[in-house]
mmCIF file of C-alpha atoms in Angstrom:
data_model
loop_
_atom_site.group_PDB
_atom_site.id
_atom_site.type_symbol
_atom_site.label_atom_id
_atom_site.label_comp_id
_atom_site.label_asym_id
_atom_site.label_seq_id
_atom_site.Cartn_x
_atom_site.Cartn_y
_atom_site.Cartn_z
ATOM 1 C CA MET A 1 9.864 -22.790 9.716
ATOM 2 C CA LYS A 2 12.408 -20.248 8.706
ATOM 3 C CA ARG A 3 11.636 -18.246 5.659
ATOM 4 C CA LEU A 4 13.436 -15.562 3.768
ATOM 5 C CA VAL A 5 10.957 -12.713 4.281
ATOM 6 C CA PHE A 6 11.079 -9.278 2.446
ATOM 7 C CA LEU A 7 8.299 -6.762 3.184
ATOM 8 C CA LEU A 8 7.200 -4.246 0.399
ATOM 9 C CA MET A 9 4.778 -1.312 0.762
ATOM 10 C CA CYS A 10 3.676 -1.255 -2.890
ATOM 11 C CA MET A 11 1.271 1.569 -2.622
ATOM 12 C CA LEU A 12 2.134 3.846 0.336
ATOM 13 C CA LEU A 13 0.091 6.751 -0.247
ATOM 14 C CA THR A 14 1.365 10.490 0.267
ATOM 15 C CA ALA A 15 -0.815 13.707 0.244
ATOM 16 C CA CYS A 16 -0.797 15.937 -2.632
ATOM 17 C CA GLU A 17 -0.459 18.971 -0.474
ATOM 18 C CA THR A 18 3.030 18.599 0.592
ATOM 19 C CA PRO A 19 6.070 20.845 0.567
ATOM 20 C CA PRO A 20 8.093 21.036 -2.697
ATOM 21 C CA PRO A 21 9.730 17.558 -3.468
ATOM 22 C CA SER A 22 13.166 16.921 -2.288
ATOM 23 C CA PRO A 23 15.779 16.464 -4.972
ATOM 24 C CA PRO A 24 16.328 12.928 -6.157
ATOM 25 C CA GLN A 25 18.557 11.005 -4.004
ATOM 26 C CA VAL A 26 21.172 10.330 -6.647
ATOM 27 C CA GLN A 27 23.691 8.959 -4.052
ATOM 28 C CA PHE A 28 21.423 6.023 -3.821
ATOM 29 C CA PHE A 29 21.525 5.170 -7.522
ATOM 30 C CA HIS A 30 24.123 2.760 -8.683
ATOM 31 C CA ASP A 31 23.370 2.150 -12.566
ATOM 32 C CA GLU A 32 26.746 0.308 -13.230
ATOM 33 C CA LEU A 33 25.229 -2.684 -11.336
ATOM 34 C CA PHE A 34 22.284 -3.262 -13.527
ATOM 35 C CA ALA A 35 21.876 -4.111 -17.118
ATOM 36 C CA ALA A 36 19.660 -1.684 -19.260
ATOM 37 C CA PRO A 37 16.063 -2.709 -19.307
ATOM 38 C CA PRO A 38 14.708 -4.332 -22.418
ATOM 39 C CA GLN A 39 12.401 -1.463 -23.030
ATOM 40 C CA PRO A 40 12.800 2.133 -21.917
ATOM 41 C CA ILE A 41 11.112 2.931 -18.493
ATOM 42 C CA SER A 42 8.954 5.931 -18.848
ATOM 43 C CA ALA A 43 5.848 7.590 -17.622
ATOM 44 C CA ASP A 44 4.622 8.606 -21.015
ATOM 45 C CA ASN A 45 2.574 5.646 -21.676
ATOM 46 C CA ILE A 46 0.879 5.227 -18.390
ATOM 47 C CA PHE A 47 -2.360 7.205 -19.215
ATOM 48 C CA ALA A 48 -1.935 6.981 -22.998
ATOM 49 C CA LEU A 49 -5.043 5.924 -24.823
ATOM 50 C CA SER A 50 -5.039 3.254 -27.414
ATOM 51 C CA GLU A 51 -7.077 3.516 -30.671
ATOM 52 C CA GLY A 52 -9.477 0.986 -29.272
ATOM 53 C CA MET A 53 -10.059 3.401 -26.149
ATOM 54 C CA LYS A 54 -10.766 6.212 -28.290
ATOM 55 C CA HIS A 55 -13.171 4.493 -30.318
ATOM 56 C CA TYR A 56 -15.036 3.069 -27.374
ATOM 57 C CA VAL A 57 -15.541 6.579 -25.970
ATOM 58 C CA ASP A 58 -15.930 8.531 -29.182
ATOM 59 C CA VAL A 59 -18.242 5.814 -30.924
ATOM 60 C CA GLU A 60 -19.492 2.999 -28.946
ATOM 61 C CA ILE A 61 -20.774 4.872 -25.867
ATOM 62 C CA ALA A 62 -21.047 8.286 -27.370
ATOM 63 C CA SER A 63 -24.841 8.316 -27.526
ATOM 64 C CA GLN A 64 -24.859 7.038 -23.853
ATOM 65 C CA LEU A 65 -22.617 10.017 -22.819
ATOM 66 C CA ARG A 66 -24.897 12.430 -24.470
ATOM 67 C CA SER A 67 -28.216 11.066 -23.164
ATOM 68 C CA LYS A 68 -26.969 10.300 -19.531
ATOM 69 C CA GLY A 69 -24.306 13.051 -19.255
ATOM 70 C CA GLN A 70 -20.570 12.158 -19.437
ATOM 71 C CA GLN A 71 -20.099 11.263 -15.738
ATOM 72 C CA LYS A 72 -23.101 8.976 -15.431
ATOM 73 C CA GLY A 73 -22.567 7.589 -18.880
ATOM 74 C CA LEU A 74 -18.949 6.684 -18.171
ATOM 75 C CA PHE A 75 -19.868 5.603 -14.636
ATOM 76 C CA ASP A 76 -22.440 3.139 -16.098
ATOM 77 C CA ALA A 77 -20.188 1.919 -18.860
ATOM 78 C CA LEU A 78 -17.526 0.896 -16.031
ATOM 79 C CA TYR A 79 -19.963 -0.950 -13.838
ATOM 80 C CA SER A 80 -22.421 -2.451 -16.104
ATOM 81 C CA LYS A 81 -22.091 -6.203 -16.862
ATOM 82 C CA GLN A 82 -23.271 -5.601 -20.361
ATOM 83 C CA GLN A 83 -20.627 -3.050 -21.265
ATOM 84 C CA LEU A 84 -16.823 -3.151 -20.423
ATOM 85 C CA LYS A 85 -17.296 -6.246 -18.061
ATOM 86 C CA LEU A 86 -14.415 -5.381 -16.003
ATOM 87 C CA GLU A 87 -12.773 -7.855 -13.557
ATOM 88 C CA TYR A 88 -10.680 -7.207 -10.522
ATOM 89 C CA GLU A 89 -7.449 -9.163 -11.034
ATOM 90 C CA ALA A 90 -4.220 -8.598 -9.137
ATOM 91 C CA ASP A 91 -1.620 -10.364 -11.078
ATOM 92 C CA ARG A 92 0.249 -7.244 -12.231
ATOM 93 C CA THR A 93 -0.212 -3.397 -12.502
ATOM 94 C CA ARG A 94 -1.158 -2.496 -15.952
ATOM 95 C CA ASN A 95 -1.211 0.883 -17.701
ATOM 96 C CA ALA A 96 -4.335 2.292 -19.083
ATOM 97 C CA ALA A 97 -4.339 0.746 -22.518
ATOM 98 C CA GLU A 98 -3.234 -2.795 -21.114
ATOM 99 C CA ALA A 99 -6.147 -2.556 -18.483
ATOM 100 C CA PHE A 100 -8.702 -1.823 -21.282
ATOM 101 C CA GLU A 101 -7.475 -4.347 -23.565
ATOM 102 C CA ALA A 102 -7.518 -7.062 -20.798
ATOM 103 C CA ARG A 103 -10.763 -5.653 -19.333
ATOM 104 C CA SER A 104 -9.178 -6.352 -15.801
ATOM 105 C CA GLY A 105 -6.552 -5.082 -13.345
ATOM 106 C CA ASN A 106 -5.970 -4.189 -9.688
ATOM 107 C CA CYS A 107 -7.406 -1.134 -8.348
ATOM 108 C CA LEU A 108 -4.595 1.091 -9.434
ATOM 109 C CA SER A 109 -4.712 -0.243 -12.958
ATOM 110 C CA LEU A 110 -8.544 0.195 -13.390
ATOM 111 C CA LEU A 111 -8.126 3.727 -11.641
ATOM 112 C CA ILE A 112 -5.594 4.723 -14.297
ATOM 113 C CA MET A 113 -7.729 3.423 -17.167
ATOM 114 C CA THR A 114 -10.764 5.267 -15.857
ATOM 115 C CA ALA A 115 -8.711 8.592 -15.302
ATOM 116 C CA ALA A 116 -7.344 8.228 -19.011
ATOM 117 C CA LEU A 117 -10.906 7.916 -20.562
ATOM 118 C CA ALA A 118 -12.325 10.640 -18.267
ATOM 119 C CA LYS A 119 -9.367 13.075 -19.394
ATOM 120 C CA HIS A 120 -9.954 12.206 -22.858
ATOM 121 C CA LEU A 121 -13.513 13.450 -22.431
ATOM 122 C CA ASN A 122 -12.119 16.667 -20.598
ATOM 123 C CA MET A 123 -13.653 15.693 -17.287
ATOM 124 C CA PRO A 124 -12.022 16.899 -14.035
ATOM 125 C CA VAL A 125 -10.603 13.992 -12.193
ATOM 126 C CA THR A 126 -9.589 13.856 -8.601
ATOM 127 C CA TYR A 127 -7.413 10.890 -7.158
ATOM 128 C CA GLN A 128 -8.065 9.726 -3.529
ATOM 129 C CA SER A 129 -6.283 7.707 -1.212
ATOM 130 C CA VAL A 130 -8.749 5.564 1.021
ATOM 131 C CA TYR A 131 -8.154 5.041 4.611
ATOM 132 C CA ASN A 132 -8.809 1.355 5.358
ATOM 133 C CA GLU A 133 -6.821 -1.572 6.639
ATOM 134 C CA ASP A 134 -3.922 -2.473 4.374
ATOM 135 C CA THR A 135 -4.143 -5.799 2.517
ATOM 136 C CA TRP A 136 -1.174 -8.199 2.840
ATOM 137 C CA THR A 137 -0.390 -11.043 0.362
ATOM 138 C CA LEU A 138 2.468 -13.380 0.055
ATOM 139 C CA THR A 139 4.146 -14.048 -3.330
ATOM 140 C CA GLN A 140 7.224 -16.251 -3.856
ATOM 141 C CA GLY A 141 8.654 -15.411 -0.375
ATOM 142 C CA THR A 142 7.929 -11.720 -0.651
ATOM 143 C CA TYR A 143 5.382 -10.011 1.516
ATOM 144 C CA PHE A 144 3.309 -7.187 -0.257
ATOM 145 C CA THR A 145 0.991 -4.859 1.330
ATOM 146 C CA SER A 146 -1.251 -2.523 -0.762
ATOM 147 C CA SER A 147 -3.458 0.425 0.224
ATOM 148 C CA HIS A 148 -6.479 1.500 -1.691
ATOM 149 C CA VAL A 149 -7.178 4.348 -4.132
ATOM 150 C CA ASN A 150 -10.234 5.555 -6.028
ATOM 151 C CA LEU A 151 -11.064 8.649 -7.970
ATOM 152 C CA THR A 152 -14.013 11.100 -8.581
ATOM 153 C CA LEU A 153 -15.187 12.436 -11.941
ATOM 154 C CA GLY A 154 -16.482 16.086 -11.874
ATOM 155 C CA LYS A 155 -15.822 19.281 -9.817
ATOM 156 C CA ARG A 156 -17.245 21.399 -7.051
ATOM 157 C CA ARG A 157 -19.726 23.993 -8.189
ATOM 158 C CA ILE A 158 -21.283 26.911 -6.387
ATOM 159 C CA SER A 159 -25.084 26.824 -6.213
ATOM 160 C CA SER A 160 -26.664 30.103 -7.747
ATOM 161 C CA VAL A 161 -29.621 29.770 -5.309
ATOM 162 C CA THR A 162 -27.981 29.244 -1.917
ATOM 163 C CA SER A 163 -24.451 30.311 -2.700
ATOM 164 C CA SER A 164 -23.214 27.220 -0.990
ATOM 165 C CA ASP A 165 -20.814 24.615 -2.360
ATOM 166 C CA LYS A 166 -22.274 21.697 -4.278
ATOM 167 C CA TRP A 167 -20.363 18.675 -5.241
ATOM 168 C CA ASP A 168 -21.419 17.434 -8.813
ATOM 169 C CA THR A 169 -19.190 14.465 -8.677
ATOM 170 C CA TRP A 170 -19.262 10.699 -9.315
ATOM 171 C CA THR A 171 -16.879 8.384 -7.224
ATOM 172 C CA ILE A 172 -15.387 5.527 -9.049
ATOM 173 C CA ASP A 173 -14.369 2.628 -6.872
ATOM 174 C CA PHE A 174 -13.430 -0.896 -7.818
ATOM 175 C CA LEU A 175 -13.893 -2.445 -4.377
ATOM 176 C CA PRO A 176 -17.102 -4.385 -3.661
ATOM 177 C CA PRO A 177 -19.793 -1.913 -2.413
ATOM 178 C CA ASP A 178 -19.620 -3.453 1.049
ATOM 179 C CA ASP A 179 -16.121 -2.703 1.357
ATOM 180 C CA THR A 180 -16.452 0.999 0.646
ATOM 181 C CA ASN A 181 -18.967 1.868 3.348
ATOM 182 C CA GLY A 182 -17.611 4.342 5.963
ATOM 183 C CA GLN A 183 -14.440 5.143 3.728
ATOM 184 C CA HIS A 184 -12.497 8.235 4.774
ATOM 185 C CA VAL A 185 -10.516 9.664 1.741
ATOM 186 C CA ARG A 186 -7.901 12.340 1.046
ATOM 187 C CA SER A 187 -6.890 13.841 -2.413
ATOM 188 C CA ILE A 188 -3.432 12.873 -3.722
ATOM 189 C CA SER A 189 -1.755 14.108 -6.951
ATOM 190 C CA GLU A 190 -1.378 12.519 -10.291
ATOM 191 C CA ASP A 191 2.335 12.509 -9.541
ATOM 192 C CA THR A 192 1.700 10.256 -6.579
ATOM 193 C CA ILE A 193 -0.346 7.866 -8.813
ATOM 194 C CA ILE A 194 2.472 7.769 -11.223
ATOM 195 C CA ALA A 195 5.008 6.942 -8.594
ATOM 196 C CA MET A 196 2.750 4.258 -7.360
ATOM 197 C CA TYR A 197 2.514 2.661 -10.672
ATOM 198 C CA MET A 198 6.222 2.756 -11.152
ATOM 199 C CA ASN A 199 6.748 1.276 -7.486
ATOM 200 C CA ASN A 200 4.220 -1.486 -8.199
ATOM 201 C CA ARG A 201 6.062 -2.290 -11.456
ATOM 202 C CA ALA A 202 9.339 -2.376 -9.599
ATOM 203 C CA ALA A 203 8.012 -4.599 -6.914
ATOM 204 C CA GLU A 204 6.354 -6.791 -9.237
ATOM 205 C CA THR A 205 9.559 -7.283 -11.450
ATOM 206 C CA MET A 206 11.621 -7.844 -8.482
ATOM 207 C CA ALA A 207 9.265 -10.558 -7.158
ATOM 208 C CA ALA A 208 9.587 -12.095 -10.637
ATOM 209 C CA GLY A 209 13.464 -12.212 -10.251
ATOM 210 C CA GLN A 210 13.938 -9.468 -12.868
ATOM 211 C CA LEU A 211 16.215 -7.422 -10.876
ATOM 212 C CA ASP A 212 17.677 -5.210 -13.554
ATOM 213 C CA THR A 213 14.246 -4.067 -14.710
ATOM 214 C CA ALA A 214 13.033 -3.496 -11.047
ATOM 215 C CA TYR A 215 15.925 -1.296 -10.325
ATOM 216 C CA TRP A 216 15.186 0.921 -13.466
ATOM 217 C CA TRP A 217 11.481 1.172 -12.498
ATOM 218 C CA ALA A 218 12.474 2.114 -8.840
ATOM 219 C CA ARG A 219 14.968 4.650 -10.062
ATOM 220 C CA LYS A 220 12.348 6.229 -12.437
ATOM 221 C CA ALA A 221 9.925 6.345 -9.602
ATOM 222 C CA LEU A 222 12.317 8.294 -7.310
ATOM 223 C CA GLU A 223 13.303 10.552 -10.083
ATOM 224 C CA HIS A 224 9.705 11.437 -10.795
ATOM 225 C CA THR A 225 8.611 11.712 -7.167
ATOM 226 C CA PRO A 226 11.380 11.729 -4.745
ATOM 227 C CA ASP A 227 9.173 12.005 -1.627
ATOM 228 C CA PHE A 228 7.368 8.891 -2.427
ATOM 229 C CA LEU A 229 9.040 6.968 0.492
ATOM 230 C CA SER A 230 7.710 3.463 -0.380
ATOM 231 C CA THR A 231 10.067 3.308 -3.207
ATOM 232 C CA TYR A 232 13.150 3.675 -1.160
ATOM 233 C CA ASN A 233 12.039 0.466 0.600
ATOM 234 C CA THR A 234 11.770 -1.259 -2.718
ATOM 235 C CA LEU A 235 15.074 -0.069 -3.953
ATOM 236 C CA GLY A 236 16.621 -1.416 -0.773
ATOM 237 C CA LEU A 237 15.130 -4.698 -1.261
ATOM 238 C CA ILE A 238 16.344 -4.763 -4.759
ATOM 239 C CA TYR A 239 19.779 -4.074 -3.672
ATOM 240 C CA LEU A 240 19.592 -6.715 -1.018
ATOM 241 C CA ARG A 241 18.449 -9.491 -3.537
ATOM 242 C CA HIS A 242 21.155 -8.357 -5.768
ATOM 243 C CA GLY A 243 23.807 -9.149 -3.217
ATOM 244 C CA GLN A 244 24.663 -5.578 -2.033
ATOM 245 C CA PRO A 245 23.464 -5.332 1.666
ATOM 246 C CA LEU A 246 25.559 -2.143 2.305
ATOM 247 C CA LEU A 247 23.657 -0.447 -0.323
ATOM 248 C CA ALA A 248 20.487 -1.830 0.994
ATOM 249 C CA GLU A 249 21.512 -0.504 4.568
ATOM 250 C CA ALA A 250 22.171 2.958 3.328
ATOM 251 C CA VAL A 251 18.654 3.200 1.365
ATOM 252 C CA LEU A 252 16.817 1.750 4.310
ATOM 253 C CA GLY A 253 18.585 3.931 6.822
ATOM 254 C CA HIS A 254 17.608 6.966 4.706
ATOM 255 C CA LEU A 255 13.835 5.714 4.993
ATOM 256 C CA LEU A 256 13.914 5.260 8.667
ATOM 257 C CA GLN A 257 15.359 8.888 9.069
ATOM 258 C CA ARG A 258 12.330 10.031 7.141
ATOM 259 C CA ASP A 259 9.952 7.610 8.812
ATOM 260 C CA PRO A 260 11.281 6.421 12.096
ATOM 261 C CA ARG A 261 8.206 4.209 12.780
ATOM 262 C CA SER A 262 8.079 2.436 9.552
ATOM 263 C CA THR A 263 7.609 -1.202 10.670
ATOM 264 C CA VAL A 264 8.202 -2.269 6.952
ATOM 265 C CA ALA A 265 11.674 -0.590 6.744
ATOM 266 C CA MET A 266 12.592 -1.899 10.361
ATOM 267 C CA SER A 267 11.561 -5.540 9.218
ATOM 268 C CA ASN A 268 13.924 -5.340 6.270
ATOM 269 C CA MET A 269 16.746 -3.699 8.099
ATOM 270 C CA VAL A 270 16.679 -6.572 10.457
ATOM 271 C CA ARG A 271 17.201 -8.953 7.472
ATOM 272 C CA VAL A 272 19.969 -6.485 5.998
ATOM 273 C CA LEU A 273 21.780 -6.369 9.239
ATOM 274 C CA GLN A 274 21.658 -10.105 9.701
ATOM 275 C CA THR A 275 23.049 -10.527 6.236
ATOM 276 C CA LEU A 276 25.990 -8.238 7.147
ATOM 277 C CA GLY A 277 26.783 -10.357 10.243
ATOM 278 C CA ARG A 278 25.841 -7.374 12.614
ATOM 279 C CA THR A 279 23.926 -9.717 14.790
ATOM 280 C CA GLU A 280 23.448 -7.442 18.013
ATOM 281 C CA ALA A 281 22.317 -4.571 15.615
ATOM 282 C CA ALA A 282 19.779 -6.858 14.081
ATOM 283 C CA LYS A 283 18.512 -7.961 17.610
ATOM 284 C CA ASP A 284 18.255 -4.187 18.577
ATOM 285 C CA MET A 285 16.277 -3.471 15.544
ATOM 286 C CA ALA A 286 14.094 -6.511 16.148
ATOM 287 C CA ARG A 287 13.337 -5.483 19.607
ATOM 288 C CA LYS A 288 12.390 -1.990 18.425
ATOM 289 C CA LEU A 289 10.116 -3.382 15.910
ATOM 290 C CA ALA A 290 8.524 -5.587 18.524
ATOM 291 C CA ARG A 291 7.789 -2.735 20.750
ATOM 292 C CA VAL A 292 5.959 -0.955 17.739
ATOM 293 C CA ASP A 293 4.202 -3.922 16.326
ATOM 294 C CA PRO A 294 4.335 -7.087 18.703
ATOM 295 C CA GLU A 295 2.073 -9.018 16.344
ATOM 296 C CA PRO A 296 2.777 -7.982 12.741
ATOM 297 C CA PRO A 297 1.087 -9.293 9.710
ATOM 298 C CA PHE A 298 1.794 -13.063 9.029
ATOM 299 C CA HIS A 299 2.984 -13.473 12.518
ATOM 300 C CA PHE A 300 0.351 -16.295 13.431
ATOM 301 C CA PHE A 301 0.759 -17.597 9.800
ATOM 302 C CA GLU A 302 4.594 -18.018 10.302
ATOM 303 C CA GLN A 303 3.798 -19.872 13.690
ATOM 304 C CA GLY A 304 1.204 -22.171 11.763
ATOM 305 C CA GLN A 305 3.833 -22.980 9.087
ATOM 306 C CA ALA A 306 6.327 -23.932 11.838
ATOM 307 C CA ALA A 307 3.760 -26.211 13.482
ATOM 308 C CA MET A 308 3.015 -27.765 10.022
ATOM 309 C CA ALA A 309 6.701 -28.446 9.593
ATOM 310 C CA ALA A 310 6.795 -30.104 13.020
ATOM 311 C CA GLY A 311 3.824 -32.241 12.260
ATOM 312 C CA ASP A 312 1.764 -30.548 15.059
ATOM 313 C CA PHE A 313 -1.554 -30.137 13.010
ATOM 314 C CA PRO A 314 -3.700 -29.145 15.811
ATOM 315 C CA ALA A 315 -1.403 -26.254 16.659
ATOM 316 C CA ALA A 316 -1.062 -25.394 13.041
ATOM 317 C CA ARG A 317 -4.839 -25.104 12.692
ATOM 318 C CA ASN A 318 -5.159 -22.897 15.613
ATOM 319 C CA TRP A 319 -2.466 -20.484 14.468
ATOM 320 C CA PHE A 320 -3.928 -20.321 10.840
ATOM 321 C CA ALA A 321 -7.508 -19.709 12.291
ATOM 322 C CA LYS A 322 -6.105 -16.761 14.246
ATOM 323 C CA GLU A 323 -4.802 -15.191 11.056
ATOM 324 C CA VAL A 324 -8.122 -16.023 9.366
ATOM 325 C CA ALA A 325 -10.021 -14.320 12.255
ATOM 326 C CA ARG A 326 -7.987 -10.939 11.707
ATOM 327 C CA ALA A 327 -7.775 -11.197 7.901
ATOM 328 C CA PRO A 328 -10.901 -13.017 6.837
ATOM 329 C CA TYR A 329 -10.453 -12.047 3.182
ATOM 330 C CA GLN A 330 -6.873 -13.301 2.766
ATOM 331 C CA PRO A 331 -7.042 -16.472 0.643
ATOM 332 C CA GLU A 332 -3.538 -17.626 1.684
ATOM 333 C CA PHE A 333 -4.657 -18.148 5.157
ATOM 334 C CA HIS A 334 -7.945 -19.953 4.331
ATOM 335 C CA PHE A 335 -5.917 -22.300 2.099
ATOM 336 C CA TRP A 336 -3.329 -23.356 4.845
ATOM 337 C CA LEU A 337 -6.226 -23.666 7.292
ATOM 338 C CA ALA A 338 -7.762 -26.151 4.877
ATOM 339 C CA VAL A 339 -4.405 -27.866 4.683
ATOM 340 C CA ALA A 340 -4.376 -28.380 8.432
ATOM 341 C CA ASP A 341 -7.908 -29.457 8.380
ATOM 342 C CA PHE A 342 -7.207 -31.884 5.874
ATOM 343 C CA ARG A 343 -4.255 -33.391 7.726
ATOM 344 C CA LEU A 344 -6.448 -33.778 10.790
ATOM 345 C CA GLY A 345 -9.250 -35.459 8.690
ATOM 346 C CA GLU A 346 -11.640 -32.612 8.880
ATOM 347 C CA MET A 347 -12.723 -32.879 5.292
ATOM 348 C CA GLU A 348 -15.951 -30.674 5.506
ATOM 349 C CA GLU A 349 -13.954 -27.807 7.047
ATOM 350 C CA ALA A 350 -11.096 -28.210 4.486
ATOM 351 C CA ARG A 351 -13.686 -27.879 1.762
ATOM 352 C CA LYS A 352 -15.220 -24.780 3.285
ATOM 353 C CA HIS A 353 -11.925 -22.955 3.690
ATOM 354 C CA LEU A 354 -10.684 -23.971 0.107
ATOM 355 C CA THR A 355 -14.004 -22.575 -1.328
ATOM 356 C CA ILE A 356 -13.341 -19.301 0.646
ATOM 357 C CA ALA A 357 -9.825 -19.192 -0.660
ATOM 358 C CA MET A 358 -10.807 -19.708 -4.291
ATOM 359 C CA GLN A 359 -13.556 -17.119 -3.888
ATOM 360 C CA ASN A 360 -11.436 -14.418 -2.361
ATOM 361 C CA SER A 361 -8.385 -14.921 -4.495
ATOM 362 C CA THR A 362 -7.576 -12.033 -7.033
ATOM 363 C CA ARG A 363 -5.070 -14.168 -9.064
ATOM 364 C CA ARG A 364 -6.326 -16.451 -11.705
ATOM 365 C CA SER A 365 -3.449 -18.775 -11.189
ATOM 366 C CA ASP A 366 -4.425 -19.001 -7.462
ATOM 367 C CA GLN A 367 -7.946 -19.468 -8.416
ATOM 368 C CA GLN A 368 -7.023 -22.450 -10.569
ATOM 369 C CA LEU A 369 -4.908 -23.939 -7.860
ATOM 370 C CA TYR A 370 -7.517 -23.713 -5.150
ATOM 371 C CA ALA A 371 -10.276 -25.034 -7.597
ATOM 372 C CA ALA A 372 -8.097 -28.089 -8.482
ATOM 373 C CA LYS A 373 -7.495 -28.857 -4.776
ATOM 374 C CA LEU A 374 -11.098 -28.457 -3.942
ATOM 375 C CA ASP A 375 -12.106 -30.832 -6.834
ATOM 376 C CA TYR A 376 -9.633 -33.344 -5.206
ATOM 377 C CA LEU A 377 -11.277 -33.140 -1.780
ATOM 378 C CA LYS A 378 -14.690 -33.450 -3.449
ATOM 379 C CA HIS A 379 -13.545 -36.540 -5.166
ATOM 380 C CA LEU A 380 -12.271 -37.949 -1.920
ATOM 381 C CA GLY A 381 -15.581 -37.268 -0.298
ATOM 382 C CA MET A 382 -17.340 -39.397 -2.972
ATOM 383 C CA GLN A 383 -15.295 -42.596 -2.364
#
């Protein structure tokens, strides 16, 4: 099954201890092609506190912060089911006030909200990138991959007794505890967090078909943090979707100069070269990509989709099972494995994988879809 595929690195992390940022690559900006956004694009409100947030910290949990200490008090407020009651939900990246109002968000949204509350309390905040396997998702024909971030509250202090370094910190992480064991982290700057937020908004609005708004988010991200390479990939995709493959080629080419082994950029460059009719160049890039990553994310999934389209349901089930084996928490793979099982009459297996898809989904719309299909299978089982 042929599919128009775009790859996005939504949260490609860069270290905070880097050389001074390069000047913005203004030659890649083409404002004349895009209408002005409906609202100004700015970093000013990313960490801004709402009146509700101020009241929550200054009044609602003030006694808790005094009795337990600021770090422990805020930590408990974030994790307690009786207090903020936060939910992990990945539909869009929210700023601090939006995440607080919704009581939900992805890891970046919840991190920004937490940092805003902590800074209001004058607590030192350290942002960290977490080394773990990237998570891939598929939304409206666009592949997204996201890395993970968390933060620590507090600072290092020197012990007056031993003269040794001590860490008086609390780590805030919105992954389930089992997913945080054995993590390796590194510090990143707040500028990187801001660039990640803006790049996420660019990617999300692009996926929603709002190319004008997406362009301005990507532009602002590059103006703010020119060395955040992920945004060049996003900008290239925006140009490609906007019907400007030559501009896309220039931006992705720059990215590949900076990061020659970026499989995401190589994958997108293949599509750009195909669009430009440069077949041999596209094949060369595809061969280079295959050498670097012979079985990229969603490779087995696409084979399964092709088998489904051909009516070969046993083969489809095998392909989807391979993706599930290497990405067991990806709900999309469990869903399609359930579809293949259903077509093969394996109702119990279909129900099992639909249940897993529903439990692992981080989008309410997907949860509702999987729940409805699961109810349908259960209804069939009672007949």
